């Protein structure tokens, strides 16, 4: 079979490898689609720890082709989505219910072979059933959606809340939709590309802000702004210093700012503790997907989340290294690697 292998930092190739064999507790899954994520680019550049040689790809779904002898709950032919993050279940974090902070966390597509391949091995406990009639491309959105769901849970959005989402990539555009579903009546997306602001309106954003049109904080919280005095919740989904700082200033006194974006290790920002204290701002960080993959799969399965509009391109495994080794094209939201293309 074919697989896109990270051989070492800066060395990413699609080549023939041996088809994997499932262990007793594993499913062998024929991959239908696997999303390219910013993390894959970080892995390629050596900016995120991993263990090459390894097949990348952690946003995958596909059809069960073989099942191990000890597997229960799945049958050959089932469509599944895999939660790539495998917690040990025994460390001090796991036993306290913080599986996303597991000290021995290992991820499919980072530490063990992932979904940019014809086949991927998925441990039974990491697999979640998807409907047989689902669009086979849509299962690949379960993983990013599960991460956004954790952020939305931490934000504690109430019906009627006002929410600002900073950054209109796939994480921001999924978060806009989740904020609406959580009951927010005002959902404002801040992103630089006009095409993404237009897309956000189609996905339920009530307004959008162009950072080039003037100071973002003033455009939102100023006396003549969209929500004078600040919003209940800010979701930072851009992963740049500027937006992390904006998040702490756009939120109203007593409101919550959730940081989902990943800044490079060692990078710092300047925030004012005095301001945070006297406005009692809740500053929360959200890391991956603890116990949210099932809900994400249900939301994708029932069509509650629009994902078709987020698919910019589908590419083959042979074309995939070029996608990961180059920056995203303007306007692009999600590229799917489709082995069967
Ligand atoms: P992405 O496509 O890079 O989206 C981020 C977008 O933010 C950019 O495309 C850009 O769109 C926008 N942006 C950049 N600078 C901005 C600025 N100054 N003001 C407003 N918008 C700005 O990545 P993604 O896949 O959506 O992921 C978003 C972030 O979440 C990344 O940092 C990623 O690593 C992280 N992430 C975190 C988790 C988690 O578990 N916490 C999970 C997955 C991903 P424009 O060009 O339109 O401005
Ligand atoms: Zn653990």
Coordinates of C-alpha atoms and ligand atoms in Angstrom, one line a residue:
X1 CA 0.0 0.0 0.0
X2 CA 1.0 3.7 -0.2
X3 CA 1.7 5.9 2.8
X4 CA 3.1 9.4 3.3
X5 CA 6.0 8.9 5.6
X6 CA 7.9 11.5 7.6
X7 CA 11.3 9.9 7.5
X8 CA 13.0 12.8 9.5
X9 CA 12.5 16.5 9.9
X10 CA 12.2 18.0 6.4
X11 CA 11.9 14.6 4.7
X12 CA 8.4 13.7 3.7
X13 CA 7.6 11.2 0.9
X14 CA 4.8 9.0 -0.3
X15 CA 6.1 5.5 -1.0
X16 CA 5.1 1.8 -0.9
X17 CA 5.1 0.3 2.5
X18 CA 3.8 -3.0 3.8
X19 CA 0.1 -3.1 4.6
X20 CA -0.2 -3.1 8.4
X21 CA -1.7 -6.0 10.3
X22 CA -4.2 -5.4 13.1
X23 CA -3.5 -6.7 16.6
X24 CA -6.1 -8.5 18.7
X25 CA -7.7 -5.3 19.9
X26 CA -7.3 -3.3 16.6
X27 CA -9.3 -2.5 13.5
X28 CA -7.7 -2.3 10.1
X29 CA -9.4 0.6 8.4
X30 CA -9.3 1.5 4.7
X31 CA -8.9 5.2 4.7
X32 CA -11.6 7.2 2.9
X33 CA -10.3 10.7 3.7
X34 CA -7.7 12.3 6.0
X35 CA -7.4 16.0 6.6
X36 CA -4.2 18.1 6.4
X37 CA -3.8 20.1 9.6
X38 CA -1.3 22.8 10.5
X39 CA 0.2 20.3 12.9
X40 CA 1.3 18.2 10.0
X41 CA 3.3 21.2 8.7
X42 CA 4.8 21.7 12.2
X43 CA 5.8 18.1 12.3
X44 CA 7.4 18.3 8.9
X45 CA 9.4 21.4 10.0
X46 CA 10.4 19.7 13.3
X47 CA 8.4 22.3 15.3
X48 CA 6.4 19.7 17.1
X49 CA 7.8 16.6 18.8
X50 CA 7.1 13.3 17.1
X51 CA 8.9 10.0 16.4
X52 CA 9.9 9.5 12.8
X53 CA 9.9 7.4 10.7
X54 CA 6.1 7.6 10.9
X55 CA 3.1 7.9 8.6
X56 CA 1.4 11.2 9.3
X57 CA -2.3 11.9 9.4
X58 CA -4.5 12.2 12.5
X59 CA -7.8 13.4 11.0
X60 CA -9.1 10.3 9.3
X61 CA -12.1 8.1 8.8
X62 CA -12.7 5.0 6.7
X63 CA -14.2 1.5 6.4
X64 CA -13.3 -1.4 8.7
X65 CA -11.7 -4.1 6.6
X66 CA -10.4 -6.5 9.3
X67 CA -11.0 -6.8 13.0
X68 CA -8.8 -8.3 15.7
X69 CA -9.9 -11.3 17.7
X70 CA -10.7 -9.3 20.8
X71 CA -12.5 -6.4 19.2
X72 CA -16.2 -5.8 20.1
X73 CA -18.7 -3.4 18.8
X74 CA -17.5 -3.2 15.2
X75 CA -18.1 -5.3 12.1
X76 CA -16.3 -5.5 8.8
X77 CA -17.7 -2.8 6.5
X78 CA -18.5 -0.3 9.3
X79 CA -17.5 3.3 8.7
X80 CA -15.5 4.7 11.6
X81 CA -13.7 7.8 12.7
X82 CA -10.6 7.4 14.9
X83 CA -9.8 9.5 17.9
X84 CA -6.0 9.8 17.3
X85 CA -5.1 10.7 20.9
X86 CA -4.3 7.5 22.9
X87 CA -4.2 8.1 26.7
X88 CA -2.5 5.6 29.0
X89 CA -5.4 5.5 31.4
X90 CA -3.1 4.9 34.4
X91 CA -1.0 8.1 35.0
X92 CA -1.9 10.7 37.6
X93 CA -3.6 12.9 35.0
X94 CA -5.6 10.0 33.4
X95 CA -6.9 8.7 36.8
X96 CA -8.1 12.2 37.6
X97 CA -10.1 12.4 34.3
X98 CA -7.7 14.6 32.4
X99 CA -6.9 12.3 29.6
X100 CA -5.8 15.1 27.3
X101 CA -3.0 15.8 29.7
X102 CA -1.9 12.2 29.9
X103 CA 1.8 12.0 30.7
X104 CA 2.2 9.1 28.2
X105 CA -0.1 10.5 25.5
X106 CA 0.6 8.9 22.1
X107 CA -1.2 10.0 18.9
X108 CA -2.0 8.1 15.7
X109 CA -0.3 10.1 12.9
X110 CA 2.3 11.6 15.3
X111 CA 3.9 8.8 17.3
X112 CA 2.4 5.8 15.4
X113 CA 1.4 5.4 11.8
X114 CA -1.5 7.5 10.8
X115 CA -4.1 8.1 8.1
X116 CA -2.2 9.5 5.1
X117 CA -2.2 5.9 3.8
X118 CA -4.4 3.4 2.1
X119 CA -4.8 1.7 5.5
X120 CA -4.5 2.7 9.2
X121 CA -4.6 0.5 12.3
X122 CA -7.0 1.9 14.9
X123 CA -7.3 0.5 18.5
X124 CA -10.8 -0.6 19.2
X125 CA -11.2 1.9 22.0
X126 CA -10.2 4.8 19.7
X127 CA -12.9 4.1 17.1
X128 CA -16.4 5.6 16.8
X129 CA -19.1 4.4 14.4
X130 CA -20.3 6.7 11.6
X131 CA -23.4 6.1 9.5
X132 CA -23.1 4.0 6.4
X133 CA -24.8 6.7 4.3
X134 CA -22.5 9.6 5.4
X135 CA -20.6 11.4 2.8
X136 CA -17.2 9.6 3.0
X137 CA -15.3 12.9 3.1
X138 CA -17.1 14.2 6.2
X139 CA -15.7 11.8 8.7
X140 CA -12.3 13.5 8.5
X141 CA -13.8 16.5 10.3
X142 CA -14.6 14.7 13.5
X143 CA -11.1 15.2 15.0
X144 CA -10.9 19.0 14.5
X145 CA -14.5 19.3 15.6
X146 CA -13.8 17.4 18.8
X147 CA -11.0 19.9 19.6
X148 CA -13.4 22.8 19.0
X149 CA -16.0 21.1 21.2
X150 CA -13.6 21.0 24.1
X151 CA -13.0 24.7 23.7
X152 CA -16.8 25.4 23.5
X153 CA -17.3 23.3 26.7
X154 CA -14.7 25.4 28.5
X155 CA -16.3 28.7 27.3
X156 CA -19.6 27.8 29.0
X157 CA -21.6 29.8 26.4
X158 CA -25.1 30.4 27.5
X159 CA -28.2 31.0 25.4
X160 CA -28.1 34.6 24.3
X161 CA -24.4 35.0 24.8
X162 CA -22.2 37.2 22.6
X163 CA -19.1 35.5 21.2
X164 CA -16.1 36.7 19.1
X165 CA -14.0 34.1 17.2
X166 CA -10.5 35.2 16.3
X167 CA -9.1 33.4 13.2
X168 CA -11.2 32.0 10.3
X169 CA -9.3 28.8 9.5
X170 CA -11.1 25.4 9.9
X171 CA -11.0 25.7 13.7
X172 CA -12.5 29.2 13.7
X173 CA -15.2 28.3 11.2
X174 CA -16.2 25.1 13.1
X175 CA -16.2 27.2 16.3
X176 CA -18.5 29.8 14.8
X177 CA -21.0 27.0 14.1
X178 CA -20.7 25.5 17.6
X179 CA -21.2 28.9 19.2
X180 CA -24.4 29.3 17.3
X181 CA -25.5 25.8 18.3
X182 CA -24.6 26.5 21.9
X183 CA -27.1 29.4 21.8
X184 CA -25.0 32.5 21.2
X185 CA -27.1 35.2 19.5
X186 CA -24.1 37.3 18.5
X187 CA -21.2 35.5 16.8
X188 CA -18.5 37.8 15.3
X189 CA -15.6 36.3 13.2
X190 CA -12.4 38.3 12.9
X191 CA -10.2 37.1 10.0
X192 CA -8.2 38.9 7.3
X193 CA -9.3 37.0 4.2
X194 CA -12.6 38.4 2.8
X195 CA -13.6 35.0 1.4
X196 CA -13.5 33.5 4.9
X197 CA -15.6 36.3 6.3
X198 CA -18.2 35.7 3.6
X199 CA -18.1 31.9 4.3
X200 CA -18.6 32.6 8.0
X201 CA -21.8 34.5 7.3
X202 CA -23.1 31.5 5.4
X203 CA -22.2 29.3 8.4
X204 CA -24.1 31.4 10.9
X205 CA -21.8 34.3 12.0
X206 CA -23.9 37.4 12.6
X207 CA -21.1 39.8 11.8
X208 CA -17.4 39.8 10.8
X209 CA -14.5 42.1 11.3
X210 CA -11.6 42.9 8.9
X211 CA -8.5 43.6 11.0
X212 CA -7.3 45.8 8.1
X213 CA -10.3 48.1 8.5
X214 CA -9.1 49.5 11.8
X215 CA -8.3 48.5 15.4
X216 CA -10.0 45.2 16.1
X217 CA -10.7 45.9 19.8
X218 CA -12.2 49.3 19.0
X219 CA -14.3 47.9 16.1
X220 CA -15.9 45.5 18.6
X221 CA -15.9 47.0 22.0
X222 CA -15.8 50.7 21.3
X223 CA -18.7 53.0 22.1
X224 CA -19.9 52.7 18.4
X225 CA -18.6 49.2 18.1
X226 CA -20.5 45.9 17.5
X227 CA -20.7 45.1 21.2
X228 CA -19.8 48.1 23.3
X229 CA -18.0 47.1 26.5
X230 CA -17.0 43.7 25.3
X231 CA -18.4 40.2 24.6
X232 CA -19.2 37.4 27.0
X233 CA -16.8 34.9 25.3
X234 CA -13.8 35.2 23.0
X235 CA -12.5 32.1 21.2
X236 CA -8.9 32.6 20.1
X237 CA -8.5 30.3 17.0
X238 CA -5.6 32.0 15.2
X239 CA -2.6 31.1 17.2
X240 CA -0.7 34.4 16.9
X241 CA 0.4 36.7 19.6
X242 CA -1.7 39.6 18.4
X243 CA -5.0 37.7 18.7
X244 CA -4.1 36.2 22.1
X245 CA -3.7 39.8 23.4
X246 CA -6.8 40.9 21.6
X247 CA -8.8 38.0 23.2
X248 CA -8.0 39.4 26.7
X249 CA -9.2 42.8 25.7
X250 CA -12.3 42.1 23.7
X251 CA -13.9 40.0 26.5
X252 CA -16.2 41.9 28.9
X253 CA -15.5 42.2 32.6
X254 CA -16.3 38.7 34.1
X255 CA -16.2 37.1 30.7
X256 CA -14.2 34.2 29.4
X257 CA -11.4 34.1 26.8
X258 CA -10.5 30.6 25.5
X259 CA -7.2 30.1 23.8
X260 CA -7.3 27.3 21.2
X261 CA -4.6 28.6 18.9
X262 CA -1.1 27.1 19.1
X263 CA 1.8 29.6 19.2
X264 CA 5.3 28.4 18.6
X265 CA 7.1 27.1 21.7
X266 CA 9.1 29.9 23.4
X267 CA 7.1 32.7 21.8
X268 CA 5.7 35.1 24.4
X269 CA 3.1 37.9 24.5
X270 CA 2.6 40.9 26.7
X271 CA -0.6 40.9 28.8
X272 CA -1.5 43.2 31.7
X273 CA -2.4 41.3 34.9
X274 CA -3.8 44.4 36.4
X275 CA -6.4 44.6 33.6
X276 CA -7.2 40.9 33.9
X277 CA -7.6 41.1 37.7
X278 CA -9.7 44.2 37.9
X279 CA -12.0 43.0 35.1
X280 CA -11.9 39.4 36.5
X281 CA -11.3 38.0 33.1
X282 CA -11.3 34.2 32.9
X283 CA -8.4 33.2 30.7
X284 CA -8.7 29.5 29.8
X285 CA -6.7 27.3 27.5
X286 CA -8.1 24.3 25.5
X287 CA -5.9 21.4 24.5
X288 CA -7.2 18.7 22.2
X289 CA -10.3 16.6 22.7
X290 CA -10.9 14.9 26.1
X291 CA -14.1 12.8 25.8
X292 CA -15.5 14.9 22.9
X293 CA -14.9 12.6 19.9
X294 CA -18.2 10.8 20.3
X295 CA -20.2 14.0 20.3
X296 CA -18.2 15.3 17.4
X297 CA -19.0 12.1 15.5
X298 CA -22.7 12.5 16.3
X299 CA -22.7 16.1 15.1
X300 CA -21.1 15.1 11.8
X301 CA -23.3 12.1 11.5
X302 CA -26.5 14.1 11.9
X303 CA -25.3 17.0 9.6
X304 CA -25.6 19.5 12.4
X305 CA -22.3 21.0 11.3
X306 CA -21.7 22.2 7.8
X307 CA -18.4 20.8 6.6
X308 CA -18.8 20.5 2.8
X309 CA -18.2 24.2 2.4
X310 CA -14.9 23.9 4.3
X311 CA -13.4 21.4 1.8
X312 CA -11.1 23.4 -0.5
X313 CA -9.3 20.6 -2.4
X314 CA -9.0 16.8 -2.5
X315 CA -5.6 15.4 -3.3
X316 CA -4.1 11.9 -3.8
X317 CA -1.4 10.4 -1.6
X318 CA 1.1 11.2 -4.3
X319 CA 0.1 14.8 -4.3
X320 CA 0.0 15.0 -0.5
X321 CA 3.7 15.8 0.3
X322 CA 3.5 18.9 -1.8
X323 CA 0.5 20.1 0.2
X324 CA 2.2 19.5 3.6
X325 CA 5.6 21.0 2.6
X326 CA 4.0 24.2 1.3
X327 CA 2.0 26.9 3.1
X328 CA -1.8 26.8 2.6
X329 CA -3.0 28.5 -0.6
X330 CA -4.9 31.8 -0.2
X331 CA -8.6 31.1 0.6
X332 CA -7.9 27.4 1.4
X333 CA -9.7 26.1 4.5
X334 CA -9.3 22.3 4.5
X335 CA -7.4 20.0 2.1
X336 CA -8.4 16.3 2.2
X337 CA -6.1 13.5 1.2
X338 CA -8.2 10.9 -0.5
X339 CA -6.3 7.6 -1.1
X340 CA -9.0 6.3 -3.4
X341 CA -9.1 9.5 -5.6
Ligands
LIG1 P1 -5.3 28.1 10.3 O1 -5.9 27.7 9.0 O2 -3.9 28.6 10.3 O3 -6.3 29.2 10.9 C1 -5.8 30.3 11.6 C2 -6.3 31.5 10.8 O4 -6.2 32.7 11.6 C3 -5.4 31.9 9.7 O5 -5.6 31.1 8.5 C4 -5.7 33.3 9.4 O6 -6.7 33.5 8.5 C5 -6.2 33.8 10.8 N1 -5.3 34.8 11.4 C6 -4.0 34.8 11.4 N2 -3.6 36.0 11.9 C7 -4.7 36.7 12.3 C8 -4.9 37.9 12.9 N3 -3.9 38.7 13.2 N4 -6.2 38.3 13.1 C9 -7.2 37.6 12.7 N5 -7.0 36.4 12.1 C10 -5.8 35.9 11.9 O7 -5.4 27.0 11.3 P2 -6.6 26.1 11.9 O8 -6.5 24.7 11.5 O9 -7.9 26.8 11.8 O10 -6.2 26.1 13.5 C11 -6.2 27.3 14.2 C12 -5.3 27.2 15.4 O11 -5.7 26.3 16.3 C13 -3.8 26.8 15.0 O12 -2.9 27.5 15.8 C14 -3.8 25.3 15.4 O13 -2.5 24.9 15.6 C15 -4.7 25.3 16.6 N6 -5.3 24.1 16.9 C16 -5.5 23.8 18.2 C17 -6.1 22.7 18.7 C18 -6.3 22.5 20.2 O14 -6.5 21.4 20.6 N7 -6.2 23.5 21.0 C19 -6.5 21.8 17.8 C20 -6.4 22.0 16.4 C21 -5.8 23.2 16.0 P3 -6.8 34.9 7.7 O15 -5.7 34.8 6.7 O16 -8.2 34.9 7.1 O17 -6.6 36.0 8.6
LIG2 ZN1 -2.1 8.9 31.1

